[in-house]
Short mmCIF file of C-alpha atoms in Angstrom, two decimals:
data_model
loop_
_atom_site.label_atom_id
_atom_site.label_comp_id
_atom_site.label_asym_id
_atom_site.label_seq_id
_atom_site.Cartn_x
_atom_site.Cartn_y
_atom_site.Cartn_z
CA MET A 15 15.35 -22.08 -17.13
CA GLY A 16 11.81 -23.24 -16.37
CA ASN A 17 12.93 -26.19 -14.16
CA TYR A 18 10.63 -25.24 -11.29
CA SER A 19 10.79 -28.41 -9.19
CA LYS A 20 14.61 -28.23 -9.07
CA ALA A 21 14.49 -24.53 -8.22
CA LEU A 22 11.98 -25.22 -5.44
CA GLY A 23 14.29 -27.79 -3.86
CA PHE A 24 17.13 -25.25 -3.58
CA TYR A 25 14.86 -22.45 -2.34
CA GLU A 26 13.49 -24.74 0.39
CA LYS A 27 17.03 -25.66 1.49
CA THR A 28 17.83 -21.95 1.74
CA LEU A 29 14.67 -21.25 3.74
CA LYS A 30 15.47 -24.01 6.23
CA ILE A 31 18.82 -22.34 7.00
CA PHE A 32 17.38 -18.79 7.15
CA GLU A 33 14.57 -19.87 9.53
CA LYS A 34 17.17 -21.26 11.95
CA ALA A 35 19.74 -18.47 11.63
CA LEU A 36 17.72 -15.26 11.27
CA PRO A 37 15.14 -13.37 13.37
CA PRO A 38 11.55 -13.93 12.13
CA ASN A 39 11.24 -10.44 10.58
CA HIS A 40 14.54 -10.41 8.69
CA PRO A 41 14.26 -9.13 5.06
CA GLN A 42 16.31 -12.09 3.77
CA LEU A 43 13.67 -14.43 5.13
CA ALA A 44 11.06 -12.39 3.27
CA GLN A 45 13.09 -12.72 0.07
CA SER A 46 13.21 -16.48 0.57
CA TYR A 47 9.41 -16.69 0.97
CA ASN A 48 9.07 -14.50 -2.12
CA ASN A 49 11.25 -16.84 -4.22
CA ILE A 50 9.20 -19.87 -3.19
CA GLY A 51 5.97 -17.98 -3.90
CA GLU A 52 7.23 -17.20 -7.40
CA ILE A 53 7.90 -20.88 -8.09
CA TYR A 54 4.42 -21.92 -6.95
CA ARG A 55 2.89 -19.17 -9.13
CA ASN A 56 4.87 -20.38 -12.16
CA MET A 57 3.71 -23.93 -11.43
CA GLY A 58 0.08 -22.75 -11.36
CA ASN A 59 -0.42 -23.37 -7.61
CA TYR A 60 -1.88 -19.93 -6.91
CA SER A 61 -3.22 -20.44 -3.37
CA LYS A 62 0.19 -21.68 -2.20
CA ALA A 63 1.93 -18.81 -4.00
CA LEU A 64 -0.38 -16.30 -2.32
CA GLY A 65 0.45 -17.73 1.12
CA PHE A 66 4.20 -17.22 0.59
CA TYR A 67 3.77 -13.77 -0.97
CA GLU A 68 1.64 -12.65 2.01
CA LYS A 69 4.33 -13.89 4.41
CA THR A 70 6.84 -11.79 2.47
CA LEU A 71 4.64 -8.71 2.60
CA LYS A 72 4.09 -9.04 6.36
CA ILE A 73 7.86 -8.92 6.97
CA PHE A 74 8.51 -6.10 4.46
CA GLU A 75 5.73 -3.94 5.98
CA LYS A 76 7.38 -4.26 9.40
CA ALA A 77 11.02 -4.01 8.32
CA LEU A 78 11.05 -1.45 5.48
CA PRO A 79 10.04 2.21 5.00
CA PRO A 80 6.62 2.58 3.28
CA ASN A 81 8.09 3.72 -0.07
CA HIS A 82 10.73 0.99 -0.41
CA PRO A 83 10.83 -0.69 -3.87
CA HIS A 84 10.84 -4.18 -2.25
CA LEU A 85 7.41 -3.38 -0.83
CA ALA A 86 6.21 -2.41 -4.31
CA THR A 87 7.57 -5.68 -5.75
CA SER A 88 5.65 -7.52 -3.05
CA TYR A 89 2.39 -5.75 -3.94
CA ASN A 90 3.06 -6.54 -7.62
CA ASN A 91 3.55 -10.24 -6.90
CA ILE A 92 0.31 -10.49 -4.92
CA GLY A 93 -1.43 -8.64 -7.75
CA LEU A 94 -0.06 -11.22 -10.23
CA VAL A 95 -1.60 -14.07 -8.26
CA TYR A 96 -5.00 -12.37 -8.03
CA CYS A 97 -4.79 -11.70 -11.78
CA ASN A 98 -3.99 -15.40 -12.42
CA MET A 99 -6.96 -16.33 -10.20
CA GLY A 100 -9.26 -14.03 -12.20
CA ASP A 101 -9.87 -11.52 -9.38
CA TYR A 102 -9.09 -8.45 -11.50
CA PRO A 103 -10.33 -5.65 -9.19
CA LYS A 104 -8.18 -7.03 -6.34
CA ALA A 105 -5.20 -7.42 -8.70
CA LEU A 106 -5.59 -3.82 -9.91
CA GLY A 107 -5.63 -2.54 -6.32
CA PHE A 108 -2.28 -4.19 -5.55
CA TYR A 109 -0.75 -3.13 -8.89
CA GLU A 110 -1.71 0.50 -8.31
CA LYS A 111 -0.17 0.42 -4.82
CA ALA A 112 3.06 -0.89 -6.38
CA LEU A 113 3.03 1.71 -9.15
CA LYS A 114 2.60 4.56 -6.66
CA ILE A 115 5.81 3.48 -4.88
CA PHE A 116 7.78 2.82 -8.07
CA GLU A 117 6.88 6.22 -9.53
CA LYS A 118 8.25 7.91 -6.39
CA ALA A 119 11.31 5.71 -5.88
CA LEU A 120 12.61 5.00 -9.41
CA PRO A 121 13.85 7.00 -12.41
CA PRO A 122 11.19 7.32 -15.19
CA ASN A 123 12.90 4.79 -17.52
CA HIS A 124 13.48 2.03 -14.96
CA PRO A 125 12.47 -1.50 -16.15
CA LEU A 126 10.56 -2.17 -12.90
CA LEU A 127 8.29 0.73 -13.74
CA ALA A 128 7.68 -0.82 -17.17
CA THR A 129 6.87 -4.18 -15.52
CA SER A 130 4.34 -2.36 -13.34
CA TYR A 131 2.70 -0.76 -16.39
CA ASN A 132 2.63 -4.19 -18.08
CA ASN A 133 0.85 -5.73 -15.10
CA ILE A 134 -1.83 -3.02 -15.07
CA GLY A 135 -2.22 -3.38 -18.84
CA GLN A 136 -2.82 -7.13 -18.40
CA VAL A 137 -5.70 -6.47 -16.00
CA TYR A 138 -7.35 -4.04 -18.44
CA ASN A 139 -6.86 -6.58 -21.24
CA ASN A 140 -8.47 -9.33 -19.16
CA MET A 141 -11.36 -6.97 -18.29
CA GLY A 142 -11.89 -6.24 -22.01
CA ASP A 143 -10.79 -2.59 -21.89
CA TYR A 144 -8.45 -2.90 -24.89
CA PRO A 145 -7.68 0.80 -25.54
CA LYS A 146 -6.57 1.20 -21.91
CA ALA A 147 -4.57 -2.05 -22.08
CA LEU A 148 -2.75 -0.81 -25.20
CA GLU A 149 -2.00 2.51 -23.52
CA PHE A 150 -0.19 0.71 -20.68
CA PHE A 151 1.43 -1.98 -22.87
CA GLU A 152 2.53 0.02 -25.88
CA LYS A 153 2.80 3.67 -24.90
CA LYS A 154 4.21 3.13 -21.41
CA ALA A 155 5.83 -0.29 -20.82
CA LEU A 156 7.24 -0.97 -24.30
CA LYS A 157 8.63 2.57 -24.58
CA ILE A 158 10.69 2.04 -21.40
CA PHE A 159 11.82 -1.50 -22.27
CA GLU A 160 13.03 -0.46 -25.73
CA LYS A 161 15.17 2.30 -24.17
CA ALA A 162 16.40 0.39 -21.11
CA LEU A 163 16.97 -3.19 -22.28
CA PRO A 164 19.06 -4.99 -24.93
CA LEU A 165 17.16 -5.99 -28.09
CA ASN A 166 17.01 -9.68 -27.15
CA HIS A 167 15.86 -9.28 -23.54
CA PRO A 168 13.01 -11.69 -22.55
CA SER A 169 11.07 -8.80 -20.89
CA LEU A 170 10.89 -7.14 -24.28
CA ALA A 171 9.49 -10.39 -25.70
CA THR A 172 6.88 -10.53 -22.92
CA SER A 173 5.92 -6.97 -23.83
CA TYR A 174 5.49 -7.89 -27.52
CA ASN A 175 3.39 -10.90 -26.47
CA ASN A 176 1.12 -8.69 -24.35
CA ILE A 177 0.56 -6.21 -27.19
CA GLY A 178 -0.08 -9.08 -29.62
CA GLU A 179 -2.70 -10.50 -27.28
CA VAL A 180 -4.61 -7.19 -27.22
CA TYR A 181 -4.58 -6.92 -31.01
CA ARG A 182 -5.79 -10.53 -31.25
CA ASN A 183 -8.62 -9.76 -28.82
CA MET A 184 -9.51 -6.73 -30.96
CA GLY A 185 -9.63 -8.91 -34.10
CA ASN A 186 -6.55 -7.33 -35.74
CA TYR A 187 -4.89 -10.69 -36.46
CA SER A 188 -2.11 -9.58 -38.82
CA LYS A 189 -0.89 -7.01 -36.29
CA ALA A 190 -1.15 -9.57 -33.49
CA LEU A 191 0.88 -12.09 -35.51
CA GLY A 192 3.65 -9.52 -36.10
CA PHE A 193 4.07 -8.92 -32.35
CA PHE A 194 3.84 -12.63 -31.45
CA GLU A 195 6.55 -13.45 -34.02
CA LYS A 196 8.82 -10.72 -32.60
CA ALA A 197 8.37 -12.27 -29.15
CA LEU A 198 9.06 -15.80 -30.41
CA LYS A 199 12.26 -14.70 -32.16
CA ILE A 200 13.64 -13.39 -28.85
CA PHE A 201 12.49 -16.40 -26.81
CA GLU A 202 14.05 -18.86 -29.29
CA LYS A 203 17.39 -17.07 -28.99
CA THR A 204 17.44 -16.54 -25.23
CA LEU A 205 15.58 -19.44 -23.59
CA PRO A 206 16.23 -23.19 -23.33
CA PRO A 207 14.08 -25.15 -25.84
CA THR A 208 11.68 -26.50 -23.19
CA HIS A 209 11.02 -23.21 -21.38
CA PRO A 210 7.29 -22.63 -20.61
CA ASP A 211 7.43 -19.09 -22.10
CA LEU A 212 8.15 -20.73 -25.46
CA ALA A 213 5.01 -22.86 -25.04
CA THR A 214 2.99 -19.68 -24.38
CA SER A 215 4.50 -18.09 -27.47
CA TYR A 216 3.67 -21.04 -29.76
CA ASN A 217 0.16 -21.18 -28.27
CA ASN A 218 -0.37 -17.47 -29.04
CA ILE A 219 0.72 -17.87 -32.66
CA GLY A 220 -1.39 -21.01 -33.01
CA LEU A 221 -4.47 -19.10 -31.81
CA VAL A 222 -3.90 -16.31 -34.33
CA TYR A 223 -3.67 -18.82 -37.19
CA TYR A 224 -6.87 -20.41 -35.85
CA ASN A 225 -8.57 -16.98 -35.92
CA MET A 226 -7.25 -16.47 -39.47
CA VAL A 227 -8.79 -19.86 -40.44
CA ASN A 228 -5.38 -21.38 -41.25
CA TYR A 229 -6.10 -24.56 -39.29
CA SER A 230 -3.11 -26.69 -40.38
CA LYS A 231 -0.65 -23.97 -39.33
CA ALA A 232 -2.58 -23.41 -36.10
CA LEU A 233 -2.40 -27.12 -35.21
CA SER A 234 1.33 -27.25 -35.88
CA PHE A 235 2.03 -24.39 -33.42
CA LEU A 236 -0.40 -25.67 -30.78
CA GLU A 237 1.16 -29.14 -30.86
CA LYS A 238 4.63 -27.59 -30.41
CA ALA A 239 3.25 -25.63 -27.46
CA LEU A 240 1.76 -28.76 -25.86
CA THR A 241 4.98 -30.78 -26.21
CA ILE A 242 6.96 -28.10 -24.38
CA ALA A 243 4.32 -27.45 -21.72
CA GLN A 244 4.02 -31.15 -20.88
CA LYS A 245 7.80 -31.46 -20.53
CA SER A 246 8.28 -28.38 -18.36
CA LEU A 247 5.12 -27.95 -16.26
CA PRO A 248 3.22 -30.06 -13.72
CA PRO A 249 0.26 -31.92 -15.33
CA THR A 250 -2.29 -29.78 -13.46
CA HIS A 251 -0.90 -26.46 -14.75
CA PRO A 252 -3.63 -24.25 -16.32
CA LEU A 253 -1.53 -23.64 -19.48
CA ILE A 254 -1.61 -27.36 -20.37
CA LYS A 255 -5.41 -27.43 -20.11
CA ILE A 256 -5.68 -24.24 -22.21
CA ILE A 257 -3.52 -25.70 -25.00
CA ILE A 258 -5.37 -29.06 -24.99
CA ASP A 259 -8.72 -27.22 -25.16
CA ASN A 260 -7.43 -25.15 -28.09
CA ILE A 261 -6.29 -28.31 -29.95
CA ASN A 262 -9.60 -30.11 -29.28
CA ARG A 263 -11.57 -27.08 -30.51
CA LEU A 264 -9.45 -27.04 -33.66
CA LYS A 265 -9.98 -30.73 -34.33
CA THR A 266 -13.76 -30.26 -34.34
CA MET A 267 -13.53 -27.70 -37.18
#
């Protein structure tokens, strides 16, 4: 629901019990560290997230066989943090490790496989290799999600957002807008009104209108994005700074 501080409180309560009741290499303890890492990543505290994800990985590497899907999820999570921190080669290394396991362990239309393709696509997008990004986003990830998930699933919306972002980066604004609007439609139906993913969605649409020189429409979407982000995220979260920068840039036009 995007209420990260409340979630963190419950996860920390759980961890306290697990640390007392379980041996130090128990997989449930790893899962607990993983949950806390996810919260810190969502809150934009990447160094703290990385610390918890690495604790998780240490346990999984000792407790699980080398091709276990949990291990792949752990590599994926660490890759996500490196991607958020802008270390794309390191992120790609972890994502490819995860993909190798998923391709062996899962059926070809499994959503986790699609998530893995999405992650790799994001790295290529961030590195400016748009054709490769589209190959992973559209031809691989989206194909699986459309077969495996219901039409209003948030993962499908994330996929549409990713594809829209590549088209925006390539300067194909009308195509980008179509994908961003598909994503927004799903998020508005499935998420609470102050969820951070909605803020990301409004920000994306605002940027496309900015690129299309429709400044009044751009400002309207960016202000919606900022209102939600400020309600749901800590004040130091990178998304808030990104949206404020976008609004300030727009106001100088």
